Amino acid sequence: MKQEELSTPYCDKCAIERGSIFKYLSAEEINMLNFEKEFRQFKRGEILYHERSRISGFYCIHSGIIKVFKTGLDGKEQIIRFARPGDIIAYRSILSNEPACTSAKVIEDCRVCFIPSEILINLVKSNSNFAFELLKLACRELGEANSYITDIAQKTVRERLAEILLLLINDFGLDFQNYLQISLTREELSNIVGTATESVIRLLSEFKADNLLELNGRKIKILDKKGLEKISKVFG
Amino acid sequence: MKQEELSTPYCDKCAIERGSIFKYLSAEEINMLNFEKEFRQFKRGEILYHERSRISGFYCIHSGIIKVFKTGLDGKEQIIRFARPGDIIAYRSILSNEPACTSAKVIEDCRVCFIPSEILINLVKSNSNFAFELLKLACRELGEANSYITDIAQKTVRERLAEILLLLINDFGLDFQNYLQISLTREELSNIVGTATESVIRLLSEFKADNLLELNGRKIKILDKKGLEKISKVFG
DNA sequence: CGGTACGTTGAGTCATATCAACCATAGTGG
DNA sequence: CCACTATGGTTGATATGACTCAACGTACCG
């Protein structure tokens, strides 16, 4: 790990490199952010914030992976989305002025910047380009949520698992050996798909038997992406 | 029906009476809206816009009810939400600059104002209070979508049907005889819950047998709201 | 070395989907 | 005016996907 990565990152660099939501801020605003923000580090398993709690700021992910989830009735998690470097989380609750409707937990050790609520509100009110970008972001997420609702309501677990694998490939990529670049427990996978852990295990075994993928513990090697697309029916 | 309701409604009146998204616009902006908008009427069954199409403006509902839905693989609709007087639809696609991710169809005859895309974009960029309101709206919808994802993934059809009935009661109310103030076909109900039409029919019969409600065709009379809450597990 | 968390497999059950038949209603056209 | 058709609603029989429960294996960790 490079030395510079261990110190507090500069927002301007972050914004440019990652094309984050901050890319339309003025130099002055970036400086203000740099001054106001607080750098924090979290290890796998740590919680950034809890459902139902009032949040005093939002997080911009600098490195690592975070899962954003809701807790169902019997305590089962439903993973809503993942946050990667460049993403922001918890902005929804701040803007709608509601308690958090999700919890956020670290999947891969991460370094984040915490930015107080007022800063966000002020930026939205003073910089219309920033507000517009945020609006676009929220609208894109809303579109994804709508698709997801339809999928869960209409597709089989088998189809959904294939689709989620494709989504993960798309979001996190494959390494040079075609291994999926995110490592999830079977339970976490089941909490994205919205099914029982055992079902995911069985279906993964089936996919393996059908030569769609290989399994080495949590590492998943993708052998036949087209096959997964066919199962998931993404291209109708 | 009163005479005034048949002519083009004035946005200022509309904004004040309904507390719509336009409530923070200046008099000047309201006038501009009044000038630029186009008044349209639709009858039950008519389509306002189709999934995948590019939209040239958004709609503000003046009267009537519209269902917003996605079409699944085998053509089955998934109803995402309903739009009532004061609500706006299609703003999502305009802001995220994507083709429509849903279709909109009339449930109850309606009168709407059509407002061109540029107007929305300009307002967002020029009026930060308006942008903030829109942002809040999108964030609230996003929160609802997240809840819905968790429900569909984790609750049984029975629980979901009870929950949807409560939601409809909440959104559309009951008349003086406790009849639900929105009339949906069994198929439409099933397209909200995300299940087969026959399942909805069977479950409604069960609810009737359990004295939770009465059925007269499409009219649903609510007898035991608490009972529905218990089934839906809304209060844990 | 025992404990804890995760992964796997099997067997049984149940909720829900599917398929099929039938009825009611209303609108249509000859 | 009546047969015709379409649409929506209902019920029954049957099939099955997915969940649950239970047992056991595996790996890592203090």
XYZ file of C-alpha atoms (C1' of nucleotides) in Angstrom:
532
model
C 0.000 0.000 0.000
C 1.351 3.374 -0.982
C 2.199 5.825 1.723
C -0.137 8.531 0.481
C -3.090 6.178 0.768
C -2.645 5.974 4.502
C -3.103 9.656 5.122
C -6.280 11.665 4.789
C -7.160 11.857 1.101
C -7.726 15.200 -0.566
C -11.213 15.696 -1.897
C -10.088 17.335 -5.120
C -7.937 14.384 -6.049
C -10.660 12.007 -5.016
C -13.252 13.873 -7.055
C -11.176 13.933 -10.198
C -9.867 10.403 -10.071
C -13.168 8.779 -9.272
C -15.561 11.121 -11.039
C -17.466 11.319 -7.805
C -20.433 13.468 -6.965
C -18.017 16.234 -5.965
C -16.663 16.800 -9.429
C -18.704 19.955 -9.964
C -17.653 21.666 -6.774
C -15.593 24.840 -6.955
C -12.033 24.936 -5.610
C -13.353 26.900 -2.692
C -16.020 24.342 -1.919
C -13.507 21.522 -2.173
C -11.289 23.298 0.316
C -14.207 23.693 2.649
C -14.917 19.973 2.352
C -11.303 19.150 3.069
C -11.490 21.287 6.161
C -14.818 20.038 7.480
C -14.599 16.353 6.765
C -13.262 13.721 9.077
C -11.222 10.764 7.908
C -12.180 7.400 9.368
C -11.138 3.788 8.952
C -13.215 0.671 9.502
C -12.447 -3.027 9.489
C -14.550 -5.856 8.087
C -17.643 -6.379 10.175
C -17.744 -2.904 11.672
C -20.933 -0.900 11.455
C -20.910 2.647 10.077
C -24.473 3.370 11.065
C -27.592 1.578 12.202
C -31.073 1.451 10.786
C -33.472 3.725 12.630
C -30.713 5.946 13.994
C -30.461 9.650 13.267
C -27.365 10.352 11.231
C -25.267 13.460 11.624
C -23.461 13.169 8.320
C -22.760 11.068 5.279
C -19.793 9.034 4.130
C -17.745 9.169 0.970
C -15.969 5.873 0.387
C -12.275 6.185 -0.364
C -11.382 2.502 -0.354
C -12.992 -0.778 0.611
C -16.507 -2.135 0.208
C -19.565 -1.539 2.331
C -22.899 -3.321 2.270
C -26.056 -1.310 2.786
C -28.912 -3.405 4.108
C -32.250 -3.464 5.859
C -33.093 -5.859 8.640
C -36.255 -7.880 8.126
C -38.681 -9.174 10.712
C -36.841 -12.255 11.847
C -33.519 -10.445 11.724
C -32.627 -11.533 8.222
C -30.657 -8.939 6.295
C -31.744 -7.695 2.904
C -28.788 -6.194 1.121
C -29.941 -3.165 -0.855
C -26.682 -2.197 -2.483
C -22.929 -2.091 -2.121
C -20.885 1.065 -1.829
C -17.499 1.218 -3.514
C -14.759 3.843 -3.713
C -16.276 7.080 -4.992
C -19.758 6.209 -3.748
C -21.524 8.061 -0.988
C -23.848 6.518 1.561
C -26.391 7.829 4.050
C -27.150 10.892 1.964
C -30.725 9.660 1.498
C -31.687 9.899 5.158
C -30.078 13.301 5.538
C -31.890 14.803 2.592
C -35.266 13.305 3.360
C -34.693 14.202 6.993
C -35.684 10.744 8.195
C -33.882 8.262 10.442
C -31.675 5.853 8.522
C -33.766 3.295 6.654
C -30.732 1.011 6.290
C -27.625 -0.088 8.130
C -24.123 -0.015 6.666
C -21.512 -2.650 7.452
C -17.982 -3.142 6.171
C -17.359 -6.025 3.780
C -13.767 -5.119 2.971
C -11.677 -2.896 5.236
C -12.335 0.646 4.245
C -11.283 4.242 4.575
C -13.958 6.846 4.331
C -14.524 10.545 4.784
C -17.314 11.592 7.100
C -18.991 14.842 6.141
C -21.475 16.582 8.468
C -25.093 16.916 7.342
C -25.098 20.722 7.232
C -22.337 20.696 4.665
C -24.439 18.545 2.371
C -27.545 20.649 2.843
C -25.610 23.862 2.283
C -23.968 22.565 -0.864
C -27.308 21.452 -2.251
C -28.757 24.878 -1.603
C -25.809 26.895 -2.845
C -24.522 24.898 -5.798
C -27.192 23.976 -8.291
C -24.878 21.784 -10.331
C -24.121 19.754 -7.265
C -27.822 19.513 -6.442
C -28.494 18.375 -9.971
C -25.822 15.692 -9.758
C -27.246 14.438 -6.485
C -30.698 14.413 -8.007
C -29.430 12.367 -10.924
C -27.778 9.965 -8.517
C -30.943 9.515 -6.489
C -32.981 9.039 -9.658
C -30.587 6.444 -10.989
C -30.761 4.554 -7.711
C -34.519 4.791 -7.831
C -34.543 3.259 -11.295
C -32.372 0.414 -10.092
C -34.617 -0.147 -7.086
C -37.647 -0.362 -9.363
C -35.962 -2.981 -11.520
C -35.014 -4.915 -8.468
C -38.578 -4.898 -7.162
C -39.808 -6.323 -10.445
C -37.101 -8.969 -10.496
C -37.702 -10.178 -6.980
C -41.431 -10.256 -7.562
C -41.308 -12.104 -10.862
C -38.118 -14.085 -11.267
C -37.195 -17.406 -9.693
C -34.389 -17.641 -7.182
C -32.277 -19.362 -9.817
C -32.734 -16.497 -12.251
C -32.057 -13.921 -9.591
C -28.869 -15.597 -8.406
C -27.537 -15.631 -11.958
C -28.493 -11.997 -12.326
C -26.814 -10.996 -9.069
C -23.624 -12.736 -10.123
C -23.683 -10.732 -13.350
C -24.295 -7.559 -11.407
C -21.359 -8.296 -9.150
C -19.177 -9.002 -12.178
C -20.259 -5.690 -13.613
C -19.697 -3.705 -10.426
C -16.561 -5.346 -9.068
C -15.043 -7.018 -12.092
C -13.035 -10.184 -12.573
C -9.325 -10.601 -11.987
C -6.929 -12.022 -14.585
C -8.062 -15.544 -13.689
C -11.734 -14.639 -13.998
C -12.266 -14.660 -10.259
C -14.995 -12.365 -9.030
C -13.332 -9.384 -7.303
C -15.620 -9.371 -4.300
C -15.725 -12.006 -1.631
C -19.058 -12.684 0.017
C -20.270 -15.355 2.394
C -23.031 -17.626 1.168
C -25.299 -15.919 3.622
C -24.496 -12.506 2.200
C -25.217 -13.777 -1.281
C -28.551 -15.104 -0.074
C -29.263 -11.738 1.507
C -28.866 -10.007 -1.829
C -30.926 -12.530 -3.760
C -33.539 -12.657 -1.048
C -33.568 -16.381 -0.346
C -32.337 -18.986 2.118
C -28.614 -19.628 2.475
C -29.118 -23.286 1.637
C -30.817 -22.370 -1.609
C -27.846 -20.306 -2.720
C -25.476 -23.140 -1.866
C -27.515 -25.637 -3.839
C -27.870 -23.369 -6.847
C -24.169 -22.497 -6.866
C -23.442 -26.232 -6.895
C -25.799 -26.633 -9.828
C -24.131 -23.773 -11.686
C -20.807 -25.457 -11.032
C -22.130 -28.790 -12.293
C -23.277 -26.977 -15.429
C -19.769 -25.557 -15.890
C -20.917 -21.988 -15.448
C -18.459 -21.355 -12.646
C -15.928 -22.873 -10.262
C -15.978 -22.570 -6.499
C -12.997 -22.266 -4.173
C -14.454 -21.288 -0.861
C -15.660 -17.748 -1.254
C -13.760 -17.230 -4.448
C -16.001 -17.632 -7.459
C -14.418 -18.194 -10.862
C -16.680 -17.297 -13.754
C -16.456 -19.746 -16.648
C -19.524 -18.957 -18.727
C -20.911 -15.456 -18.497
C -23.189 -15.973 -21.488
C -24.670 -18.982 -19.755
C -25.445 -16.896 -16.700
C -27.054 -14.235 -18.864
C -29.233 -16.870 -20.434
C -30.372 -18.148 -17.052
C -30.948 -14.688 -15.631
C -32.972 -13.673 -18.691
C -31.450 -10.217 -18.593
C -31.698 -9.854 -22.342
C -35.226 -11.179 -22.447
C -68.476 18.206 -11.164
C -67.837 21.894 -10.690
C -67.366 24.066 -13.721
C -63.918 25.281 -12.726
C -62.634 21.731 -12.556
C -63.206 21.270 -16.248
C -60.936 24.067 -17.354
C -57.177 24.161 -17.173
C -56.185 24.405 -13.529
C -53.905 27.162 -12.307
C -50.619 25.973 -10.916
C -50.607 28.388 -8.011
C -53.948 27.153 -6.783
C -52.878 23.577 -7.346
C -49.621 24.109 -5.488
C -51.238 25.679 -2.473
C -54.199 23.352 -2.171
C -52.240 20.174 -2.590
C -48.914 21.151 -1.071
C -47.285 19.890 -4.225
C -43.688 20.059 -5.236
C -44.346 23.498 -6.706
C -45.089 25.164 -3.419
C -41.687 26.872 -3.259
C -41.834 28.405 -6.686
C -41.940 32.179 -7.036
C -44.996 33.899 -8.531
C -42.973 34.474 -11.646
C -42.041 30.841 -11.941
C -45.624 29.771 -11.395
C -46.712 32.065 -14.189
C -44.095 30.565 -16.444
C -45.398 27.096 -15.583
C -48.948 28.156 -16.327
C -47.802 29.426 -19.686
C -45.639 26.463 -20.672
C -47.712 23.567 -19.456
C -50.299 21.700 -21.437
C -53.530 20.425 -19.961
C -54.494 16.856 -20.896
C -57.251 14.425 -20.027
C -57.094 10.647 -20.043
C -59.653 7.901 -19.548
C -59.252 4.625 -17.694
C -56.965 2.292 -19.562
C -55.137 4.977 -21.514
C -51.365 5.063 -21.452
C -49.511 8.263 -20.582
C -46.116 6.918 -21.525
C -44.431 3.626 -22.272
C -41.442 1.929 -20.702
C -38.280 2.364 -22.754
C -39.562 5.450 -24.522
C -37.843 8.815 -24.335
C -40.050 11.284 -22.548
C -40.262 14.936 -23.434
C -41.837 16.102 -20.212
C -43.382 15.116 -16.937
C -46.927 15.083 -15.626
C -48.501 16.685 -12.606
C -51.709 14.898 -11.635
C -54.673 17.167 -11.072
C -57.356 14.514 -10.630
C -57.697 10.774 -11.061
C -55.373 7.873 -10.320
C -52.524 6.506 -12.381
C -50.593 3.291 -11.947
C -46.866 3.298 -12.605
C -45.566 -0.131 -13.510
C -42.795 -2.133 -15.099
C -43.418 -4.983 -17.480
C -41.714 -8.248 -16.563
C -40.422 -10.936 -18.841
C -43.620 -12.769 -19.611
C -45.543 -9.514 -19.873
C -46.734 -9.489 -16.290
C -47.003 -6.010 -14.840
C -45.306 -5.055 -11.617
C -46.994 -2.008 -10.167
C -44.358 0.227 -8.605
C -46.593 2.941 -7.242
C -49.764 4.926 -7.772
C -49.886 8.605 -8.576
C -52.648 10.730 -7.066
C -53.633 14.383 -7.349
C -50.616 16.515 -6.478
C -48.122 13.824 -7.433
C -45.749 14.078 -10.352
C -44.664 11.223 -12.576
C -41.916 10.662 -15.114
C -39.600 13.157 -13.446
C -37.153 10.373 -12.681
C -36.339 9.548 -16.299
C -35.988 13.195 -17.213
C -33.540 13.949 -14.434
C -31.442 10.833 -14.860
C -31.620 11.374 -18.602
C -32.612 7.781 -19.265
C -35.522 6.292 -21.204
C -38.575 5.666 -19.058
C -38.042 2.687 -16.770
C -41.792 2.369 -16.225
C -45.099 2.780 -18.004
C -48.012 4.855 -16.706
C -51.642 3.844 -17.220
C -54.854 5.419 -16.026
C -56.780 3.647 -13.282
C -59.353 6.362 -12.757
C -60.092 9.002 -15.383
C -57.670 11.808 -14.880
C -56.705 15.345 -15.761
C -53.065 16.206 -15.755
C -50.689 18.977 -16.700
C -47.853 18.098 -19.022
C -44.708 20.121 -18.453
C -41.777 19.981 -20.896
C -38.460 18.568 -19.702
C -36.490 21.797 -20.130
C -38.763 23.545 -17.679
C -37.990 20.970 -15.018
C -34.265 21.080 -15.677
C -34.245 24.884 -15.649
C -36.194 25.068 -12.423
C -33.847 22.610 -10.767
C -30.864 24.677 -11.832
C -32.300 28.071 -11.010
C -34.319 27.462 -7.853
C -32.403 25.681 -5.149
C -35.436 25.308 -2.912
C -37.254 23.526 -5.685
C -34.240 21.311 -6.323
C -34.109 20.520 -2.645
C -37.795 19.594 -2.587
C -37.352 17.317 -5.578
C -34.337 15.755 -3.940
C -36.363 15.105 -0.824
C -39.112 13.568 -2.913
C -36.715 11.263 -4.739
C -35.084 10.263 -1.461
C -38.425 9.501 0.124
C -39.402 7.350 -2.841
C -36.056 5.634 -2.610
C -36.678 4.810 1.020
C -40.065 3.355 0.149
C -38.553 1.306 -2.653
C -35.978 -0.112 -0.262
C -38.683 -1.156 2.169
C -40.626 -2.753 -0.616
C -37.612 -4.746 -1.765
C -37.163 -6.113 1.727
C -40.844 -6.959 2.039
C -41.106 -8.781 -1.248
C -37.929 -10.678 -0.510
C -38.848 -11.709 3.000
C -42.592 -11.717 3.549
C -45.134 -14.270 2.409
C -47.779 -13.400 -0.156
C -50.374 -13.411 2.611
C -48.419 -10.886 4.647
C -47.777 -8.720 1.625
C -51.405 -8.672 0.564
C -52.442 -7.516 4.020
C -49.737 -4.878 3.918
C -50.775 -3.633 0.482
C -54.365 -3.313 1.647
C -53.172 -1.190 4.563
C -51.079 0.894 2.217
C -54.062 1.470 -0.034
C -56.182 2.408 2.973
C -53.507 4.859 3.978
C -53.061 6.397 0.530
C -56.642 6.435 -0.716
C -58.691 6.215 2.439
C -62.028 4.644 3.296
C -65.439 6.117 2.612
C -68.118 6.521 5.267
C -69.001 2.827 4.935
C -65.382 1.739 5.270
C -65.072 0.929 1.591
C -61.601 1.300 0.157
C -61.554 4.417 -2.031
C -59.703 2.836 -4.916
C -61.082 0.184 -7.172
C -58.629 -2.331 -8.566
C -59.077 -5.558 -10.498
C -57.827 -8.721 -8.855
C -55.116 -8.808 -11.436
C -53.976 -5.296 -10.546
C -53.879 -6.256 -6.889
C -51.767 -9.263 -7.767
C -49.466 -7.005 -9.769
C -48.783 -4.888 -6.717
C -48.260 -7.799 -4.374
C -46.200 -9.644 -6.938
C -48.117 -12.896 -7.087
C -50.611 -14.829 -9.220
C -54.142 -13.486 -9.638
C -55.590 -16.709 -8.271
C -53.546 -16.364 -5.115
C -54.967 -12.913 -4.463
C -58.480 -14.209 -5.002
C -57.954 -17.091 -2.621
C -56.353 -14.948 0.050
C -59.061 -12.286 -0.182
C -61.612 -15.070 0.344
C -59.692 -16.217 3.380
C -59.574 -12.670 4.755
C -63.317 -12.496 4.203
C -63.838 -15.810 5.969
C -61.801 -14.433 8.858
C -64.061 -11.351 8.993
C -61.256 -9.002 8.098
C -63.148 -7.589 5.130
C -66.182 -7.890 2.879
C -66.124 -8.205 -0.886
C -68.594 -6.723 -3.356
C -66.981 -7.111 -6.715
C -64.101 -4.693 -6.775
C -65.337 -2.833 -3.740
C -63.518 -3.899 -0.621
C -65.025 -3.078 2.755
C -62.528 -3.084 5.593
C -63.858 -4.630 8.783
C -60.759 -5.248 10.859
C -57.782 -3.038 10.199
C -55.989 -4.234 13.323
C -56.331 -7.777 12.094
C -54.705 -6.855 8.802
C -51.892 -5.126 10.641
C -51.304 -8.246 12.653
C -51.115 -10.391 9.534
C -48.883 -7.957 7.673
C -46.520 -7.713 10.628
C -46.051 -4.009 10.005
C -45.534 -3.274 13.646
C -43.140 -6.161 14.202
C -8.309 -28.436 21.924
C -12.788 -26.761 22.297
C -15.438 -23.088 20.359
C -17.506 -20.419 16.834
C -18.716 -19.280 12.276
C -19.339 -20.935 7.831
C -20.425 -24.393 4.333
C -22.745 -28.562 2.652
C -26.139 -32.131 2.011
C -30.487 -34.672 2.747
C -35.304 -35.233 3.805
C -39.769 -33.511 4.506
C -43.158 -29.872 4.164
C -45.760 -26.144 2.625
C -46.906 -22.067 0.240
C -47.637 -20.669 -4.074
C -47.750 -21.225 -9.103
C -49.849 -23.431 -12.802
C -53.388 -25.415 -15.476
C -58.077 -26.072 -16.426
C -62.856 -25.468 -16.167
C -66.629 -22.615 -15.402
C -69.600 -18.473 -14.373
C -70.973 -13.543 -14.762
C -71.085 -9.368 -17.118
C -70.981 -6.229 -20.648
C -70.205 -4.736 -25.121
C -70.481 -5.843 -30.177
C -72.158 -6.844 -34.537
C -75.080 -9.416 -37.599
C -82.704 -9.292 -30.165
C -79.596 -12.878 -29.695
C -75.388 -15.160 -30.376
C -70.592 -13.973 -29.847
C -66.570 -12.499 -27.748
C -63.751 -10.476 -24.371
C -62.729 -9.585 -19.756
C -62.746 -10.477 -15.141
C -63.716 -13.493 -11.214
C -63.832 -17.973 -8.882
C -62.741 -22.655 -7.625
C -60.466 -27.147 -7.790
C -56.692 -30.272 -8.743
C -51.985 -30.843 -9.224
C -47.141 -29.787 -9.434
C -43.078 -27.874 -7.612
C -39.888 -24.385 -6.070
C -38.107 -23.002 -2.168
C -37.967 -23.081 2.930
C -37.098 -25.396 7.165
C -34.934 -28.450 10.112
C -31.310 -31.324 11.168
C -26.942 -33.391 10.899
C -22.389 -33.098 9.842
C -17.985 -31.357 7.775
C -14.432 -27.770 7.680
C -11.545 -24.084 8.938
C -9.801 -20.841 11.737
C -8.779 -18.784 16.285
C -7.622 -17.956 21.002
